[in-house]
Amino acid sequence: MKQASKPKERVEKPLTVRPALSRAAAQFVEKHPNEVTGIVANALEAAALEAAAVETGLVVAKDRVLPEALRRLVVSRDADSGEGRVLSISEAAELLEVTRVTVYSWIESKRLLAWRATRRGVLIPAEQIMGAREVVPGIREVLAVIGEPEAAWDFLNEESAFVDPESSVRPIEALREGRVDAVIAAAHSFLEAFS
């Protein structure tokens, strides 16, 4: 008589949120696939050394930081800042405290930066929304220089020495500070440098 086998125990793995590659990092991987192995090996080595420092008590876990060389390759997912987050039309309407029709109107008039993704519908970067009925100033002007909304967002979202040669700052942050003229000049310089 055949003995019934015991049901296998289900092992659940903890859900972890991993950082996403920035657009610049993804483009680098696409253009230089042969260099990725060495870069990943270096990153893993740095992570292993950091983990060992945490285990031995040399570094407190909450003080762990990403190595400087890797920091610019990672997109932050800080939910409070909205950095890296994209919204649907409904989410943007709720955050702006306007109707969906108003959001579509603002997109069409280039007051709000958005683009259509095939499966996800219209994507609206959350970081350009400052509050109820308030959008970062200068979006329309940036879109006048860089006509493709997704390319315009790439420019606004990546650190740029074009805005402030003394320190790399993201143009979207400069717009939040009201430095519209500096960002527009940087957009023109950006286009000249990469065309």
PDB file of C-alpha atoms in Angstrom:
ATOM      1  CA  MET A   1       0.000   0.000   0.000  1.00  0.00           C
ATOM      2  CA  LYS A   2       1.307   3.361  -1.014  1.00  0.00           C
ATOM      3  CA  GLN A   3       1.840   5.843   1.776  1.00  0.00           C
ATOM      4  CA  ALA A   4       0.331   9.305   1.303  1.00  0.00           C
ATOM      5  CA  SER A   5       2.966  11.979   1.003  1.00  0.00           C
ATOM      6  CA  LYS A   6       2.891  14.911   3.333  1.00  0.00           C
ATOM      7  CA  PRO A   7       1.823  18.194   1.774  1.00  0.00           C
ATOM      8  CA  LYS A   8       4.764  20.514   1.284  1.00  0.00           C
ATOM      9  CA  GLU A   9       4.919  23.441   3.647  1.00  0.00           C
ATOM     10  CA  ARG A  10       4.440  26.720   1.912  1.00  0.00           C
ATOM     11  CA  VAL A  11       7.325  29.072   2.451  1.00  0.00           C
ATOM     12  CA  GLU A  12       6.519  32.710   2.003  1.00  0.00           C
ATOM     13  CA  LYS A  13       9.279  35.157   1.264  1.00  0.00           C
ATOM     14  CA  PRO A  14       9.068  38.622   2.790  1.00  0.00           C
ATOM     15  CA  LEU A  15       8.004  41.342   0.413  1.00  0.00           C
ATOM     16  CA  THR A  16      10.833  43.766  -0.179  1.00  0.00           C
ATOM     17  CA  VAL A  17      10.783  47.014  -2.084  1.00  0.00           C
ATOM     18  CA  ARG A  18      13.852  47.402  -4.199  1.00  0.00           C
ATOM     19  CA  PRO A  19      15.043  50.686  -5.657  1.00  0.00           C
ATOM     20  CA  ALA A  20      14.511  51.160  -9.384  1.00  0.00           C
ATOM     21  CA  LEU A  21      17.182  52.207 -11.837  1.00  0.00           C
ATOM     22  CA  SER A  22      17.044  55.802 -12.947  1.00  0.00           C
ATOM     23  CA  ARG A  23      16.488  56.436 -16.636  1.00  0.00           C
ATOM     24  CA  ALA A  24      20.192  57.348 -16.979  1.00  0.00           C
ATOM     25  CA  ALA A  25      21.221  54.028 -15.404  1.00  0.00           C
ATOM     26  CA  ALA A  26      18.828  52.052 -17.614  1.00  0.00           C
ATOM     27  CA  GLN A  27      20.207  53.811 -20.704  1.00  0.00           C
ATOM     28  CA  PHE A  28      23.763  53.059 -19.568  1.00  0.00           C
ATOM     29  CA  VAL A  29      22.906  49.364 -19.154  1.00  0.00           C
ATOM     30  CA  GLU A  30      21.337  49.364 -22.608  1.00  0.00           C
ATOM     31  CA  LYS A  31      24.386  50.986 -24.247  1.00  0.00           C
ATOM     32  CA  HIS A  32      27.091  49.144 -22.254  1.00  0.00           C
ATOM     33  CA  PRO A  33      25.776  45.652 -21.425  1.00  0.00           C
ATOM     34  CA  ASN A  34      29.292  44.172 -21.139  1.00  0.00           C
ATOM     35  CA  GLU A  35      30.277  46.571 -18.340  1.00  0.00           C
ATOM     36  CA  VAL A  36      27.268  45.763 -16.159  1.00  0.00           C
ATOM     37  CA  THR A  37      28.772  42.594 -14.669  1.00  0.00           C
ATOM     38  CA  GLY A  38      31.781  44.465 -13.268  1.00  0.00           C
ATOM     39  CA  ILE A  39      29.628  47.280 -11.934  1.00  0.00           C
ATOM     40  CA  VAL A  40      27.232  44.873 -10.228  1.00  0.00           C
ATOM     41  CA  ALA A  41      30.175  42.941  -8.769  1.00  0.00           C
ATOM     42  CA  ASN A  42      31.600  46.167  -7.317  1.00  0.00           C
ATOM     43  CA  ALA A  43      28.203  47.156  -5.928  1.00  0.00           C
ATOM     44  CA  LEU A  44      27.734  43.734  -4.326  1.00  0.00           C
ATOM     45  CA  GLU A  45      31.206  43.902  -2.820  1.00  0.00           C
ATOM     46  CA  ALA A  46      30.434  47.334  -1.345  1.00  0.00           C
ATOM     47  CA  ALA A  47      27.124  46.018   0.015  1.00  0.00           C
ATOM     48  CA  ALA A  48      28.846  42.991   1.548  1.00  0.00           C
ATOM     49  CA  LEU A  49      31.438  45.185   3.249  1.00  0.00           C
ATOM     50  CA  GLU A  50      28.689  47.466   4.554  1.00  0.00           C
ATOM     51  CA  ALA A  51      26.657  44.472   5.803  1.00  0.00           C
ATOM     52  CA  ALA A  52      29.735  43.167   7.622  1.00  0.00           C
ATOM     53  CA  ALA A  53      30.235  46.594   9.218  1.00  0.00           C
ATOM     54  CA  VAL A  54      26.604  46.566  10.390  1.00  0.00           C
ATOM     55  CA  GLU A  55      26.926  43.012  11.771  1.00  0.00           C
ATOM     56  CA  THR A  56      30.074  43.870  13.710  1.00  0.00           C
ATOM     57  CA  GLY A  57      28.519  47.045  15.075  1.00  0.00           C
ATOM     58  CA  LEU A  58      30.832  49.440  13.237  1.00  0.00           C
ATOM     59  CA  VAL A  59      27.839  50.982  11.459  1.00  0.00           C
ATOM     60  CA  VAL A  60      24.311  51.211  12.812  1.00  0.00           C
ATOM     61  CA  ALA A  61      21.732  49.816  10.355  1.00  0.00           C
ATOM     62  CA  LYS A  62      19.768  53.087  10.253  1.00  0.00           C
ATOM     63  CA  ASP A  63      22.955  54.945   9.257  1.00  0.00           C
ATOM     64  CA  ARG A  64      23.604  52.730   6.228  1.00  0.00           C
ATOM     65  CA  VAL A  65      24.055  54.687   3.062  1.00  0.00           C
ATOM     66  CA  LEU A  66      24.340  53.822  -0.587  1.00  0.00           C
ATOM     67  CA  PRO A  67      27.885  54.325  -1.910  1.00  0.00           C
ATOM     68  CA  GLU A  68      28.279  57.720  -3.604  1.00  0.00           C
ATOM     69  CA  ALA A  69      29.151  56.134  -6.950  1.00  0.00           C
ATOM     70  CA  LEU A  70      25.842  54.258  -6.970  1.00  0.00           C
ATOM     71  CA  ARG A  71      23.609  56.971  -5.496  1.00  0.00           C
ATOM     72  CA  ARG A  72      22.989  58.736  -8.815  1.00  0.00           C
ATOM     73  CA  LEU A  73      21.910  55.482 -10.455  1.00  0.00           C
ATOM     74  CA  VAL A  74      18.993  54.900  -8.088  1.00  0.00           C
ATOM     75  CA  VAL A  75      15.596  56.554  -8.277  1.00  0.00           C
ATOM     76  CA  SER A  76      14.352  57.546  -4.845  1.00  0.00           C
ATOM     77  CA  ARG A  77      10.957  56.195  -3.883  1.00  0.00           C
ATOM     78  CA  ASP A  78      10.260  58.444  -0.909  1.00  0.00           C
ATOM     79  CA  ALA A  79       6.480  58.479  -0.769  1.00  0.00           C
ATOM     80  CA  ASP A  80       6.335  61.752   1.157  1.00  0.00           C
ATOM     81  CA  SER A  81       8.325  63.754  -1.370  1.00  0.00           C
ATOM     82  CA  GLY A  82       6.569  62.275  -4.387  1.00  0.00           C
ATOM     83  CA  GLU A  83       9.968  61.963  -6.034  1.00  0.00           C
ATOM     84  CA  GLY A  84       9.883  59.327  -8.753  1.00  0.00           C
ATOM     85  CA  ARG A  85       6.141  58.755  -8.322  1.00  0.00           C
ATOM     86  CA  VAL A  86       3.764  59.024 -11.265  1.00  0.00           C
ATOM     87  CA  LEU A  87       0.038  59.532 -10.952  1.00  0.00           C
ATOM     88  CA  SER A  88      -3.014  58.609 -12.976  1.00  0.00           C
ATOM     89  CA  ILE A  89      -5.480  61.261 -14.101  1.00  0.00           C
ATOM     90  CA  SER A  90      -7.749  60.450 -11.123  1.00  0.00           C
ATOM     91  CA  GLU A  91      -4.903  60.577  -8.594  1.00  0.00           C
ATOM     92  CA  ALA A  92      -3.677  63.904  -9.986  1.00  0.00           C
ATOM     93  CA  ALA A  93      -7.215  65.321  -9.912  1.00  0.00           C
ATOM     94  CA  GLU A  94      -7.565  64.292  -6.276  1.00  0.00           C
ATOM     95  CA  LEU A  95      -4.193  65.773  -5.304  1.00  0.00           C
ATOM     96  CA  LEU A  96      -4.889  69.012  -7.187  1.00  0.00           C
ATOM     97  CA  GLU A  97      -8.471  69.115  -5.893  1.00  0.00           C
ATOM     98  CA  VAL A  98      -9.843  69.609  -9.403  1.00  0.00           C
ATOM     99  CA  THR A  99     -11.899  67.471 -11.784  1.00  0.00           C
ATOM    100  CA  ARG A 100     -10.467  64.954 -14.224  1.00  0.00           C
ATOM    101  CA  VAL A 101     -11.627  67.248 -17.053  1.00  0.00           C
ATOM    102  CA  THR A 102      -9.521  70.067 -15.572  1.00  0.00           C
ATOM    103  CA  VAL A 103      -6.470  67.780 -15.430  1.00  0.00           C
ATOM    104  CA  TYR A 104      -6.924  66.895 -19.112  1.00  0.00           C
ATOM    105  CA  SER A 105      -7.320  70.595 -19.908  1.00  0.00           C
ATOM    106  CA  TRP A 106      -4.129  71.481 -18.006  1.00  0.00           C
ATOM    107  CA  ILE A 107      -2.223  68.760 -19.849  1.00  0.00           C
ATOM    108  CA  GLU A 108      -3.465  70.033 -23.209  1.00  0.00           C
ATOM    109  CA  SER A 109      -2.569  73.636 -22.347  1.00  0.00           C
ATOM    110  CA  LYS A 110       0.869  72.421 -21.122  1.00  0.00           C
ATOM    111  CA  ARG A 111       0.315  73.686 -17.593  1.00  0.00           C
ATOM    112  CA  LEU A 112       0.809  70.107 -16.387  1.00  0.00           C
ATOM    113  CA  LEU A 113       3.421  67.729 -17.770  1.00  0.00           C
ATOM    114  CA  ALA A 114       2.138  64.264 -18.704  1.00  0.00           C
ATOM    115  CA  TRP A 115       2.559  61.573 -21.344  1.00  0.00           C
ATOM    116  CA  ARG A 116       0.719  58.469 -22.427  1.00  0.00           C
ATOM    117  CA  ALA A 117       2.169  55.056 -21.624  1.00  0.00           C
ATOM    118  CA  THR A 118       0.739  52.154 -23.556  1.00  0.00           C
ATOM    119  CA  ARG A 119      -0.559  50.034 -20.713  1.00  0.00           C
ATOM    120  CA  ARG A 120      -0.711  52.463 -17.823  1.00  0.00           C
ATOM    121  CA  GLY A 121      -2.589  55.273 -19.533  1.00  0.00           C
ATOM    122  CA  VAL A 122      -1.585  58.883 -18.895  1.00  0.00           C
ATOM    123  CA  LEU A 123       1.341  59.328 -16.497  1.00  0.00           C
ATOM    124  CA  ILE A 124       1.728  62.531 -14.493  1.00  0.00           C
ATOM    125  CA  PRO A 125       4.879  63.044 -12.373  1.00  0.00           C
ATOM    126  CA  ALA A 126       3.697  63.793  -8.836  1.00  0.00           C
ATOM    127  CA  GLU A 127       6.611  66.050  -7.997  1.00  0.00           C
ATOM    128  CA  GLN A 128       5.320  68.857 -10.218  1.00  0.00           C
ATOM    129  CA  ILE A 129       2.195  69.189  -8.067  1.00  0.00           C
ATOM    130  CA  MET A 130       2.669  71.601  -5.182  1.00  0.00           C
ATOM    131  CA  GLY A 131      -0.819  71.502  -3.690  1.00  0.00           C
ATOM    132  CA  ALA A 132      -4.482  72.198  -4.358  1.00  0.00           C
ATOM    133  CA  ARG A 133      -4.766  73.806  -7.824  1.00  0.00           C
ATOM    134  CA  GLU A 134      -1.028  74.545  -7.692  1.00  0.00           C
ATOM    135  CA  VAL A 135       1.560  73.258 -10.158  1.00  0.00           C
ATOM    136  CA  VAL A 136       5.286  74.052 -10.216  1.00  0.00           C
ATOM    137  CA  PRO A 137       5.812  77.269 -12.195  1.00  0.00           C
ATOM    138  CA  GLY A 138       7.651  77.017 -15.508  1.00  0.00           C
ATOM    139  CA  ILE A 139       6.296  73.701 -16.842  1.00  0.00           C
ATOM    140  CA  ARG A 140       4.741  75.412 -19.892  1.00  0.00           C
ATOM    141  CA  GLU A 141       8.050  77.168 -20.648  1.00  0.00           C
ATOM    142  CA  VAL A 142      10.053  73.932 -20.343  1.00  0.00           C
ATOM    143  CA  LEU A 143       7.620  72.179 -22.694  1.00  0.00           C
ATOM    144  CA  ALA A 144       8.038  75.058 -25.171  1.00  0.00           C
ATOM    145  CA  VAL A 145      11.790  74.285 -25.288  1.00  0.00           C
ATOM    146  CA  ILE A 146      11.634  70.477 -24.999  1.00  0.00           C
ATOM    147  CA  GLY A 147       8.424  69.596 -26.807  1.00  0.00           C
ATOM    148  CA  GLU A 148       8.260  65.907 -25.899  1.00  0.00           C
ATOM    149  CA  PRO A 149       6.764  65.637 -22.377  1.00  0.00           C
ATOM    150  CA  GLU A 150       8.630  62.464 -21.386  1.00  0.00           C
ATOM    151  CA  ALA A 151      11.956  63.941 -22.542  1.00  0.00           C
ATOM    152  CA  ALA A 152      11.107  67.160 -20.709  1.00  0.00           C
ATOM    153  CA  TRP A 153      10.506  65.150 -17.529  1.00  0.00           C
ATOM    154  CA  ASP A 154      13.821  63.321 -18.000  1.00  0.00           C
ATOM    155  CA  PHE A 155      15.533  66.720 -18.167  1.00  0.00           C
ATOM    156  CA  LEU A 156      13.663  68.044 -15.108  1.00  0.00           C
ATOM    157  CA  ASN A 157      14.248  64.926 -13.042  1.00  0.00           C
ATOM    158  CA  GLU A 158      17.996  64.344 -13.595  1.00  0.00           C
ATOM    159  CA  GLU A 159      20.643  66.311 -11.684  1.00  0.00           C
ATOM    160  CA  SER A 160      22.028  68.990 -13.951  1.00  0.00           C
ATOM    161  CA  ALA A 161      25.100  71.188 -13.837  1.00  0.00           C
ATOM    162  CA  PHE A 162      23.386  73.296 -16.514  1.00  0.00           C
ATOM    163  CA  VAL A 163      21.133  74.876 -13.868  1.00  0.00           C
ATOM    164  CA  ASP A 164      23.860  75.636 -11.331  1.00  0.00           C
ATOM    165  CA  PRO A 165      27.491  74.865 -12.249  1.00  0.00           C
ATOM    166  CA  GLU A 166      28.503  75.100  -8.562  1.00  0.00           C
ATOM    167  CA  SER A 167      26.297  72.173  -7.550  1.00  0.00           C
ATOM    168  CA  SER A 168      24.284  69.661  -9.490  1.00  0.00           C
ATOM    169  CA  VAL A 169      20.621  70.221  -8.792  1.00  0.00           C
ATOM    170  CA  ARG A 170      17.538  68.701 -10.342  1.00  0.00           C
ATOM    171  CA  PRO A 171      15.790  71.282 -12.536  1.00  0.00           C
ATOM    172  CA  ILE A 172      12.406  70.364 -10.999  1.00  0.00           C
ATOM    173  CA  GLU A 173      13.804  71.458  -7.611  1.00  0.00           C
ATOM    174  CA  ALA A 174      14.991  74.730  -9.144  1.00  0.00           C
ATOM    175  CA  LEU A 175      11.489  75.295 -10.550  1.00  0.00           C
ATOM    176  CA  ARG A 176      10.022  74.646  -7.092  1.00  0.00           C
ATOM    177  CA  GLU A 177      12.343  77.397  -5.814  1.00  0.00           C
ATOM    178  CA  GLY A 178      11.027  79.758  -8.518  1.00  0.00           C
ATOM    179  CA  ARG A 179      14.196  79.766 -10.654  1.00  0.00           C
ATOM    180  CA  VAL A 180      12.266  79.455 -13.933  1.00  0.00           C
ATOM    181  CA  ASP A 181      14.689  81.560 -16.030  1.00  0.00           C
ATOM    182  CA  ALA A 182      17.694  79.457 -14.931  1.00  0.00           C
ATOM    183  CA  VAL A 183      15.864  76.221 -15.799  1.00  0.00           C
ATOM    184  CA  ILE A 184      14.776  77.524 -19.218  1.00  0.00           C
ATOM    185  CA  ALA A 185      18.361  78.592 -19.994  1.00  0.00           C
ATOM    186  CA  ALA A 186      19.516  75.153 -18.830  1.00  0.00           C
ATOM    187  CA  ALA A 187      16.941  73.464 -21.085  1.00  0.00           C
ATOM    188  CA  HIS A 188      18.334  75.363 -24.090  1.00  0.00           C
ATOM    189  CA  SER A 189      21.926  74.436 -23.095  1.00  0.00           C
ATOM    190  CA  PHE A 190      20.852  70.834 -22.545  1.00  0.00           C
ATOM    191  CA  LEU A 191      19.377  70.649 -26.040  1.00  0.00           C
ATOM    192  CA  GLU A 192      22.471  72.234 -27.599  1.00  0.00           C
ATOM    193  CA  ALA A 193      24.792  69.857 -25.761  1.00  0.00           C
ATOM    194  CA  PHE A 194      22.888  66.738 -26.752  1.00  0.00           C
ATOM    195  CA  SER A 195      21.860  67.566 -30.309  1.00  0.00           C
TER     196      SER A 195
END
